[in-house]
PDB file of C-alpha atoms in Angstrom:
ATOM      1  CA  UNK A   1      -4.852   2.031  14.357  1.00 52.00           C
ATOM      2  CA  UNK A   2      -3.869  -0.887  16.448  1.00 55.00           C
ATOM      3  CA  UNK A   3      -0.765  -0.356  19.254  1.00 59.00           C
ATOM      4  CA  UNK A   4       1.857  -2.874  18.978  1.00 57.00           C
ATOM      5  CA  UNK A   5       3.993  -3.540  21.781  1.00 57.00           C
ATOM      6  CA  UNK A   6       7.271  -4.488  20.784  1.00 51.00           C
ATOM      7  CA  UNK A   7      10.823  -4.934  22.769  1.00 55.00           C
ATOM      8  CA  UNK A   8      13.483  -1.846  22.534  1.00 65.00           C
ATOM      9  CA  UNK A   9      15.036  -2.959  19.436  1.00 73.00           C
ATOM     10  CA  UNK A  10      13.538  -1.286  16.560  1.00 78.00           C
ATOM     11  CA  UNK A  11      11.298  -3.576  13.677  1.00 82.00           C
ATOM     12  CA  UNK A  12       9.822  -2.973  10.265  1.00 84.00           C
ATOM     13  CA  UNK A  13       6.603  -3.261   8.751  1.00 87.00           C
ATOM     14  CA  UNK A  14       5.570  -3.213   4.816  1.00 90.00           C
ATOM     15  CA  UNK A  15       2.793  -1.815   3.806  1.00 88.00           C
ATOM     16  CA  UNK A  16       0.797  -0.940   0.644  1.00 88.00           C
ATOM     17  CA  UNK A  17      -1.935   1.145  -0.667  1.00 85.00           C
ATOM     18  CA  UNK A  18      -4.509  -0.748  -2.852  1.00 83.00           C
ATOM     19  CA  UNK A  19      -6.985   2.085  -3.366  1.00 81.00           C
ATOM     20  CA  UNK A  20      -7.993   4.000  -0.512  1.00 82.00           C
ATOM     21  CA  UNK A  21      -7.101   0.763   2.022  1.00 86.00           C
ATOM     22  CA  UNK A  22      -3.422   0.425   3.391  1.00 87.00           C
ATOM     23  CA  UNK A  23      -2.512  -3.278   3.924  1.00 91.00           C
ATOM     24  CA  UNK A  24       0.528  -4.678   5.371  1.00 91.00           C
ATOM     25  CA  UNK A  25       2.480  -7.827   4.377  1.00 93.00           C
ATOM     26  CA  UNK A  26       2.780 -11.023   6.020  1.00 94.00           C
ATOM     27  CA  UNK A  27       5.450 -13.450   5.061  1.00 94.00           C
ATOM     28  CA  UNK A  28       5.765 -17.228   5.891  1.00 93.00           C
ATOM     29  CA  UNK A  29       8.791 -19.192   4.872  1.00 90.00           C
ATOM     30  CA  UNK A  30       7.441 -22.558   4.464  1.00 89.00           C
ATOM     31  CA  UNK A  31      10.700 -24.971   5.551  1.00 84.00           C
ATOM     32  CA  UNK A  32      11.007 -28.993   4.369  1.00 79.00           C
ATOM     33  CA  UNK A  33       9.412 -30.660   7.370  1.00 76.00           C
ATOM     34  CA  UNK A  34      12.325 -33.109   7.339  1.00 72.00           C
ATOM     35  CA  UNK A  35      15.286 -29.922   7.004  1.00 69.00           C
ATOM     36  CA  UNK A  36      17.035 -29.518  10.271  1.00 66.00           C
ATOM     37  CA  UNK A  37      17.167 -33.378  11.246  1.00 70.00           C
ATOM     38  CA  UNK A  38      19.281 -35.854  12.343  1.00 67.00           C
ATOM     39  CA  UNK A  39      19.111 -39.118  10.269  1.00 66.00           C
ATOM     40  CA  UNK A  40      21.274 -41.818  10.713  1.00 70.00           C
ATOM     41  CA  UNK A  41      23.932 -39.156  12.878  1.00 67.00           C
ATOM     42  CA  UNK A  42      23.613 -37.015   9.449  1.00 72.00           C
ATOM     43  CA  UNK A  43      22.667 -33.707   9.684  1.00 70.00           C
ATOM     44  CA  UNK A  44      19.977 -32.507   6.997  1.00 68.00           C
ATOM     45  CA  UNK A  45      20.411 -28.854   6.381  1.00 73.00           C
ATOM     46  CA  UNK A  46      17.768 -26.512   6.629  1.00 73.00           C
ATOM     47  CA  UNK A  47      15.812 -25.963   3.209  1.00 79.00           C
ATOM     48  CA  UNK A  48      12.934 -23.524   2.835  1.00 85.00           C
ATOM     49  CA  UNK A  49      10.536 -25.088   0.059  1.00 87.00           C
ATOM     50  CA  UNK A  50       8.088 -22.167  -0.477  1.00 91.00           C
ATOM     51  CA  UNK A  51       7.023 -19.044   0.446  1.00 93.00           C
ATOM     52  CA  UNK A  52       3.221 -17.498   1.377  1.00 94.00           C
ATOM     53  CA  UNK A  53       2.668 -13.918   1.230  1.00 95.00           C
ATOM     54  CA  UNK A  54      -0.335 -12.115   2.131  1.00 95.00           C
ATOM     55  CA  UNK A  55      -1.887  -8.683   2.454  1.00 93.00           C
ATOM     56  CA  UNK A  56      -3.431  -8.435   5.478  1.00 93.00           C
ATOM     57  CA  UNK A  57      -4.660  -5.285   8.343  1.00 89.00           C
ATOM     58  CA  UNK A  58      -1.927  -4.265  10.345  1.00 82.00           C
ATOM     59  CA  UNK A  59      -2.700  -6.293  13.997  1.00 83.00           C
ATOM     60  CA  UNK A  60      -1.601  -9.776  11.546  1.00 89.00           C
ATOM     61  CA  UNK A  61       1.236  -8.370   9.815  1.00 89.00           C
ATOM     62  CA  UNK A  62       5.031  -9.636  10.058  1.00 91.00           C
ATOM     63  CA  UNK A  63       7.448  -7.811  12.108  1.00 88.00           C
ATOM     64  CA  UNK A  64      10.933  -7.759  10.229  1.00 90.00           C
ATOM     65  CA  UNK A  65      14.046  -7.248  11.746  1.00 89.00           C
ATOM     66  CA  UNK A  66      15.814  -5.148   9.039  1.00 87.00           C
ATOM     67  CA  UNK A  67      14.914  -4.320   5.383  1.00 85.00           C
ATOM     68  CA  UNK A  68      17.289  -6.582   4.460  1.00 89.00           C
ATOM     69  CA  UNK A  69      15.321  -9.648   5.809  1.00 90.00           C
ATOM     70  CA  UNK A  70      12.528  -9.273   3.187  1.00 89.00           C
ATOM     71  CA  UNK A  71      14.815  -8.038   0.592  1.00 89.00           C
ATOM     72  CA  UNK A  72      16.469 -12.173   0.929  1.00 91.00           C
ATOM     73  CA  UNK A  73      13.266 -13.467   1.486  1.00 92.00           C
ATOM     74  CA  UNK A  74      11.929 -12.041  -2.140  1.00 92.00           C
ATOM     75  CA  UNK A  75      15.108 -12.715  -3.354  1.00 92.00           C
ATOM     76  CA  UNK A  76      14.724 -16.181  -2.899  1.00 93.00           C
ATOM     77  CA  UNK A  77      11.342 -16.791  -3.540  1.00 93.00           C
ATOM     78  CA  UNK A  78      12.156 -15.556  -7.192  1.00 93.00           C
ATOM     79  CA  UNK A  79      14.225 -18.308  -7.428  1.00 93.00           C
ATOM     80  CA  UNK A  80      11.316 -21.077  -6.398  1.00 92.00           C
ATOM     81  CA  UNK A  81       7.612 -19.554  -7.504  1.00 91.00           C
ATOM     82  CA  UNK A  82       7.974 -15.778  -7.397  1.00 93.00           C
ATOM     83  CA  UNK A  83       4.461 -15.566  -5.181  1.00 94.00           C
ATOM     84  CA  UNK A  84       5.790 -11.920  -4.174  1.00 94.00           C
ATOM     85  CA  UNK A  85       5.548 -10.677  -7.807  1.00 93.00           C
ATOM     86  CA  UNK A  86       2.520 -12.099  -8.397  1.00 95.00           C
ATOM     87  CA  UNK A  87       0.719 -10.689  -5.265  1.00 94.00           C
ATOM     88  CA  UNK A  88       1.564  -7.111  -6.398  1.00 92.00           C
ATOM     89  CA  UNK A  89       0.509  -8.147  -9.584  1.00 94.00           C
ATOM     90  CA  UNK A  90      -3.078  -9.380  -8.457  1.00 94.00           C
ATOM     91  CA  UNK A  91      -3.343  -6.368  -6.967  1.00 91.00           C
ATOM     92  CA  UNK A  92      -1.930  -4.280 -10.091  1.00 91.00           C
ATOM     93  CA  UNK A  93       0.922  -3.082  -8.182  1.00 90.00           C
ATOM     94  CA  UNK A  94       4.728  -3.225  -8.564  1.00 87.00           C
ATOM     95  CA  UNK A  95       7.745  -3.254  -5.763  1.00 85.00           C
ATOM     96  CA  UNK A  96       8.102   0.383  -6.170  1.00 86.00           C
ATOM     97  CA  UNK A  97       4.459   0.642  -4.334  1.00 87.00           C
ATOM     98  CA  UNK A  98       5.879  -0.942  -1.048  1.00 88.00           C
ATOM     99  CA  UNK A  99       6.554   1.136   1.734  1.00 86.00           C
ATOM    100  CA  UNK A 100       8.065   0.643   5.713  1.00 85.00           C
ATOM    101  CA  UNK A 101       7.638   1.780   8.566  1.00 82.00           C
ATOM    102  CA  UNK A 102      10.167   1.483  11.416  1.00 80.00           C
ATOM    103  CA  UNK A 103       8.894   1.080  14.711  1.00 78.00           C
ATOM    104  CA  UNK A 104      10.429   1.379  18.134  1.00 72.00           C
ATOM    105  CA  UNK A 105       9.424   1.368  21.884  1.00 65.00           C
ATOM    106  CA  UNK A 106       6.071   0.212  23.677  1.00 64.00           C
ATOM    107  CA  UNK A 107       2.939   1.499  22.455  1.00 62.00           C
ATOM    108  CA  UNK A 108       3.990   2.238  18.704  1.00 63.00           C
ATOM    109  CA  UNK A 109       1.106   3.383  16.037  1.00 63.00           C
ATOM    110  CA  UNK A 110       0.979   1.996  12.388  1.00 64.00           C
ATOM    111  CA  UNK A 111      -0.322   4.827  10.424  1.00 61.00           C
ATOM    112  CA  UNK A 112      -0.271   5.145   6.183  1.00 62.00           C
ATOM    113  CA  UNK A 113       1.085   8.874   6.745  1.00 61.00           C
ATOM    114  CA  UNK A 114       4.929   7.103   8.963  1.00 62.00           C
ATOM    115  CA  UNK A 115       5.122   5.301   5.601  1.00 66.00           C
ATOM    116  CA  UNK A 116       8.312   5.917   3.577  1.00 70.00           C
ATOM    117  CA  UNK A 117       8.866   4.072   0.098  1.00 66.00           C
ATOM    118  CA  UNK A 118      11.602   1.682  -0.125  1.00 59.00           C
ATOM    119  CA  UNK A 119      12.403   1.927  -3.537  1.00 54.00           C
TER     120      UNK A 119
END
């Protein structure tokens, strides 16, 4: 498996098993290219228009913070185009089949068998 290097603080990965293959999710918040501006000496909040999720091999996959971070991030994309429900759903699976991993320290493995359910 591929050897992440990451800083002290620990991260999460999601993973899920389609089959025999274990892929692991990357997520993309896709922001209004003018949120965050300064027009006029008004301040345009930030706005996040979309989402893009993807099941991909572990050396592409996202790095979360906490569980909590996808958690919002599904949350919210329910609320625009729900593209996390219908990923599992292309791929016949439901939340239930996603799994983390938490890694810490330098040279850190992602392996199928460190994968604990979330639900």
């Amino acid at each position: 498996m591929e050897k992440f290097k990451v800083r002290k603080e620990t991260k999460f990965v999601f993973a899920v098993q389609v089959g025999v293959e274990t892929f692991f999710l990357r997520a993309q918040a896709i922001q209004d290219p003018y949120s965050g501006m300064s027009s006029h000496g008004n301040f345009i909040p930030v706005r996040i228009e979309d989402y893009k999720f993807e099941l991909v091999k572990e050396d592409k996959c996202t790095l979360f913070n906490n569980a909590t971070e996808l958690v919002k991030m599904v949350i919210e994309d329910r609320l625009l185009k729900s593209r996390f429900d219908s990923l599992l759903a292309k791929n016949e699976l439901s939340i239930e089949d996603v799994a983390l991993q938490e890694i810490c320290g330098e040279n850190v493995s992602i392996h199928p068998n460190a994968l604990r359910h979330l639900v």
